[in-house]
CSV table of C-alpha atoms in Angstrom, one decimal:
chain,number,residue,atom,x,y,z
A,1,ASP,CA,15.2,9.9,10.5
A,2,THR,CA,13.3,13.1,10.9
A,3,GLU,CA,16.1,15.5,9.9
A,4,VAL,CA,15.8,18.7,8.0
A,5,THR,CA,19.0,20.5,7.4
A,6,GLN,CA,19.5,24.2,6.7
A,7,THR,CA,22.5,26.2,5.6
A,8,PRO,CA,24.0,28.5,6.5
A,9,LYS,CA,23.5,28.6,10.3
A,10,HIS,CA,24.2,32.3,10.4
A,11,LEU,CA,24.1,35.0,7.7
A,12,VAL,CA,25.0,38.6,7.8
A,13,MET,CA,24.1,40.6,4.7
A,14,GLY,CA,23.9,44.2,3.6
A,15,MET,CA,20.8,45.7,2.1
A,16,THR,CA,22.2,45.5,-1.4
A,17,ASN,CA,23.4,41.9,-1.3
A,18,LYS,CA,21.9,38.8,-2.8
A,19,LYS,CA,22.1,35.6,-0.8
A,20,SER,CA,20.3,32.3,-0.7
A,21,LEU,CA,19.2,30.0,2.2
A,22,LYS,CA,19.1,26.3,1.6
A,23,CYS,CA,17.0,23.6,3.1
A,24,GLU,CA,17.2,19.8,2.5
A,25,GLN,CA,15.3,16.7,3.6
A,26,HIS,CA,15.7,13.1,2.7
A,27,MET,CA,12.6,11.8,4.3
A,28,GLY,CA,10.6,11.6,1.1
A,29,HIS,CA,8.4,14.4,2.3
A,30,ARG,CA,6.3,16.1,-0.5
A,31,ALA,CA,5.5,19.3,1.4
A,32,MET,CA,8.1,21.9,2.4
A,33,TYR,CA,7.6,25.2,4.2
A,34,TRP,CA,9.4,28.5,4.9
A,35,TYR,CA,8.7,30.3,8.2
A,36,LYS,CA,10.1,33.5,9.6
A,37,GLN,CA,10.4,33.9,13.4
A,38,LYS,CA,11.2,37.1,15.2
A,39,ALA,CA,12.4,37.1,18.8
A,40,LYS,CA,9.8,36.1,21.3
A,41,LYS,CA,7.2,35.5,18.6
A,42,PRO,CA,5.9,32.3,17.1
A,43,PRO,CA,6.9,31.2,13.6
A,44,GLU,CA,5.0,32.9,10.8
A,45,LEU,CA,4.3,31.0,7.6
A,46,MET,CA,5.8,32.5,4.4
A,47,PHE,CA,5.6,29.9,1.7
A,48,VAL,CA,4.4,26.3,1.2
A,49,TYR,CA,5.5,23.9,-1.6
A,50,SER,CA,3.5,20.8,-2.3
A,51,TYR,CA,4.9,18.3,-4.8
A,52,GLU,CA,7.4,21.0,-5.9
A,53,LYS,CA,4.6,23.5,-6.7
A,54,LEU,CA,4.1,26.7,-4.8
A,55,SER,CA,0.8,26.2,-2.9
A,56,ILE,CA,0.8,29.1,-0.4
A,57,ASN,CA,2.4,32.5,-0.6
A,58,GLU,CA,1.4,34.5,2.5
A,59,SER,CA,1.8,37.9,0.7
A,60,VAL,CA,5.5,37.9,1.3
A,61,PRO,CA,7.4,40.8,-0.3
A,62,SER,CA,9.1,40.1,-3.6
A,63,ARG,CA,12.5,40.6,-2.1
A,64,PHE,CA,12.0,37.0,-0.8
A,65,SER,CA,11.9,34.5,-3.7
A,66,PRO,CA,11.4,30.8,-3.0
A,67,GLU,CA,12.5,27.9,-5.2
A,68,CYS,CA,12.0,24.2,-5.1
A,69,PRO,CA,14.4,22.6,-7.5
A,70,ASN,CA,13.4,19.0,-6.6
A,71,SER,CA,11.5,17.1,-3.9
A,72,SER,CA,14.3,17.2,-1.4
A,73,LEU,CA,15.5,20.8,-1.8
A,74,LEU,CA,14.0,24.2,-0.9
A,75,ASN,CA,15.8,27.5,-1.4
A,76,LEU,CA,14.9,31.0,-0.4
A,77,HIS,CA,16.6,33.7,-2.4
A,78,LEU,CA,17.1,37.0,-0.7
A,79,HIS,CA,17.6,40.4,-2.4
A,80,ALA,CA,17.5,44.0,-1.2
A,81,LEU,CA,16.4,43.0,2.3
A,82,GLN,CA,15.6,45.5,5.0
A,83,PRO,CA,17.0,45.5,8.6
A,84,GLU,CA,13.5,44.5,9.8
A,85,ASP,CA,13.9,41.3,7.8
A,86,SER,CA,16.5,40.2,10.4
A,87,ALA,CA,15.0,37.0,12.0
A,88,LEU,CA,15.4,33.3,12.3
A,89,TYR,CA,14.3,31.6,9.1
A,90,LEU,CA,13.0,28.1,9.6
A,91,CYS,CA,12.4,25.4,7.0
A,92,ALA,CA,10.0,22.6,7.7
A,93,SER,CA,8.8,19.5,5.9
A,94,SER,CA,5.9,17.1,6.2
A,95,SER,CA,4.9,13.9,4.5
A,96,GLU,CA,2.0,15.6,2.7
A,97,MET,CA,0.3,19.0,2.9
A,98,THR,CA,-2.6,17.8,4.9
A,99,SER,CA,-3.7,18.8,8.4
A,100,ARG,CA,-2.8,15.6,10.1
A,101,GLU,CA,0.8,15.5,9.0
A,102,THR,CA,3.4,16.6,11.5
A,103,GLN,CA,5.8,19.4,10.3
A,104,TYR,CA,9.4,18.8,11.2
A,105,PHE,CA,11.6,21.8,11.5
A,106,GLY,CA,15.2,22.4,10.6
A,107,PRO,CA,17.6,24.2,12.9
A,108,GLY,CA,17.1,27.5,11.1
A,109,THR,CA,19.2,30.2,9.6
A,110,ARG,CA,19.7,33.3,11.8
A,111,LEU,CA,19.8,36.3,9.4
A,112,LEU,CA,21.1,39.7,10.3
A,113,VAL,CA,20.5,42.5,7.7
A,114,LEU,CA,22.7,45.5,8.2
B,1,GLN,CA,-9.9,37.2,18.6
B,2,LYS,CA,-6.6,35.4,17.9
B,3,GLU,CA,-6.9,32.1,16.1
B,4,VAL,CA,-4.8,30.3,18.8
B,5,GLU,CA,-4.4,31.7,22.3
B,6,GLN,CA,-2.1,30.4,25.1
B,7,ASN,CA,-1.8,31.3,28.7
B,8,SER,CA,0.7,34.1,28.5
B,9,GLY,CA,3.0,33.0,31.2
B,10,PRO,CA,5.8,33.0,32.1
B,11,LEU,CA,5.1,29.9,34.1
B,12,SER,CA,7.4,28.9,36.9
B,13,VAL,CA,7.2,25.5,38.7
B,14,PRO,CA,9.4,23.7,41.1
B,15,GLU,CA,11.3,20.6,40.0
B,16,GLY,CA,9.1,17.5,40.3
B,17,ALA,CA,5.8,19.4,40.0
B,18,ILE,CA,3.2,19.2,37.3
B,19,ALA,CA,3.3,22.0,34.7
B,20,SER,CA,0.0,22.8,33.0
B,21,LEU,CA,0.0,24.6,29.7
B,22,ASN,CA,-3.3,25.7,28.1
B,23,CYS,CA,-4.4,26.7,24.6
B,24,THR,CA,-7.7,27.7,23.0
B,25,TYR,CA,-8.5,28.0,19.4
B,26,SER,CA,-11.2,29.9,17.6
B,27,ASP,CA,-12.0,27.9,14.5
B,28,ARG,CA,-14.2,24.9,15.1
B,29,VAL,CA,-13.1,23.2,11.8
B,30,SER,CA,-9.5,22.9,13.1
B,31,GLN,CA,-8.6,19.3,12.9
B,32,SER,CA,-5.1,18.6,14.3
B,33,PHE,CA,-3.3,20.0,17.3
B,34,PHE,CA,0.4,20.0,18.1
B,35,TRP,CA,2.6,21.0,21.0
B,36,TYR,CA,6.1,22.1,20.1
B,37,ARG,CA,8.9,22.8,22.5
B,38,GLN,CA,11.4,25.5,21.6
B,39,TYR,CA,14.6,26.1,23.5
B,40,SER,CA,16.1,29.6,23.4
B,41,GLY,CA,17.9,30.1,20.1
B,42,LYS,CA,16.8,26.7,18.7
B,43,SER,CA,14.0,25.6,16.3
B,44,PRO,CA,10.7,24.1,17.4
B,45,GLU,CA,10.7,20.4,18.3
B,46,LEU,CA,7.5,18.3,18.3
B,47,ILE,CA,6.4,17.1,21.7
B,48,MET,CA,2.9,15.8,21.0
B,49,SER,CA,0.2,15.6,18.4
B,50,ILE,CA,-3.5,15.0,19.1
B,51,TYR,CA,-6.4,14.6,16.8
B,52,SER,CA,-9.3,13.1,18.8
B,53,ASN,CA,-11.1,14.2,22.0
B,54,GLY,CA,-9.6,12.9,25.2
B,55,ASP,CA,-6.1,12.3,26.6
B,56,LYS,CA,-3.0,11.1,24.9
B,57,GLU,CA,0.0,10.2,27.0
B,58,ASP,CA,3.7,9.9,26.1
B,59,GLY,CA,6.1,9.4,28.9
B,60,ARG,CA,5.8,12.4,31.2
B,61,PHE,CA,3.7,14.4,28.8
B,62,THR,CA,-0.1,14.2,28.4
B,63,ALA,CA,-2.0,16.2,25.8
B,64,GLN,CA,-5.8,16.7,26.3
B,65,LEU,CA,-8.2,17.8,23.7
B,66,ASN,CA,-11.8,19.0,24.1
B,67,LYS,CA,-13.2,20.0,20.7
B,68,ALA,CA,-16.6,21.1,22.2
B,69,SER,CA,-14.7,23.7,24.3
B,70,GLN,CA,-12.1,24.3,21.7
B,71,TYR,CA,-9.4,23.7,24.2
B,72,VAL,CA,-6.2,21.7,24.2
B,73,SER,CA,-3.7,21.4,27.0
B,74,LEU,CA,-0.3,19.9,27.8
B,75,LEU,CA,0.6,18.5,31.2
B,76,ILE,CA,4.2,17.8,32.1
B,77,ARG,CA,4.6,15.5,35.1
B,78,ASP,CA,7.7,15.4,37.3
B,79,SER,CA,9.0,18.6,35.6
B,80,GLN,CA,12.7,18.8,35.2
B,81,PRO,CA,15.0,21.8,34.7
B,82,SER,CA,15.6,20.5,31.2
B,83,ASP,CA,11.9,21.1,30.4
B,84,SER,CA,12.5,24.9,30.7
B,85,ALA,CA,11.6,26.2,27.3
B,86,THR,CA,8.9,28.0,25.4
B,87,TYR,CA,6.0,25.7,24.5
B,88,LEU,CA,4.1,26.5,21.3
B,89,CYS,CA,0.5,25.3,20.7
B,90,ALA,CA,-0.2,24.8,17.0
B,91,VAL,CA,-3.5,24.2,15.2
B,92,ASN,CA,-3.8,22.8,11.7
B,93,LYS,CA,-6.9,22.9,9.5
B,94,GLU,CA,-7.6,22.2,5.9
B,95,GLU,CA,-8.2,25.2,3.6
B,96,THR,CA,-8.9,25.4,-0.2
B,97,SER,CA,-5.2,26.2,-0.7
B,98,GLY,CA,-4.1,23.4,1.5
B,99,SER,CA,-3.5,22.9,5.2
B,100,ARG,CA,-2.0,25.7,7.4
B,101,LEU,CA,-0.4,25.5,10.8
B,102,THR,CA,-1.2,28.4,13.1
B,103,PHE,CA,0.9,28.9,16.2
B,104,GLY,CA,-0.1,30.5,19.5
B,105,GLU,CA,2.3,33.1,21.0
B,106,GLY,CA,3.9,30.5,23.2
B,107,THR,CA,4.2,30.0,27.0
B,108,GLN,CA,7.6,30.3,28.6
B,109,LEU,CA,8.1,27.6,31.2
B,110,THR,CA,10.8,27.7,33.9
B,111,VAL,CA,11.4,24.7,36.1
B,112,ASN,CA,13.3,25.6,39.2
B,113,PRO,CA,15.7,23.1,40.8
């Protein structure tokens, strides 16, 4: 089973709202990732958690706040977003955070900021 | 120079033909190479991974890696309309902070019935 689940599938929020994206995997993977993908562009890495610790933060604005409550869950808290933050947000996981491990992507959350 | 470059496309082939997708990378220490397929509005799905020089075959798909030329390719034999998608080349390498997957811009493939 290589399933990564994400909720919600779609989200519309205003610039003053606070919302959270959720990602879950039950493959025993110890590395989890958040990516942002704009239309007709490749995914861009935002954050990486390895063994529930934040390993990589790609200089993402503080209005995006990641959280890894346990080894199966990854959240992305959103606050005071801008319209340019509208994108597909992808979660991925891999067995370990090493270069040989395959990253498996969830279906994504399509976010629209009004 | 971009870290990962793909032939820009779009690429259009007739059904049953061979589709050839190419990718070059700039960093010689890159260790792992992946091809993902992404249908419009969906998330990337792994097609192939390759780590050593040479060819790797899986059904209608063959990945080829040449580390000396810093080149990786994906061949799709007997192309089907269902293969129409964007193909993303991704390169992974170890860094002090951990490994990082870098994607090319993608090549949009259309297979015409």
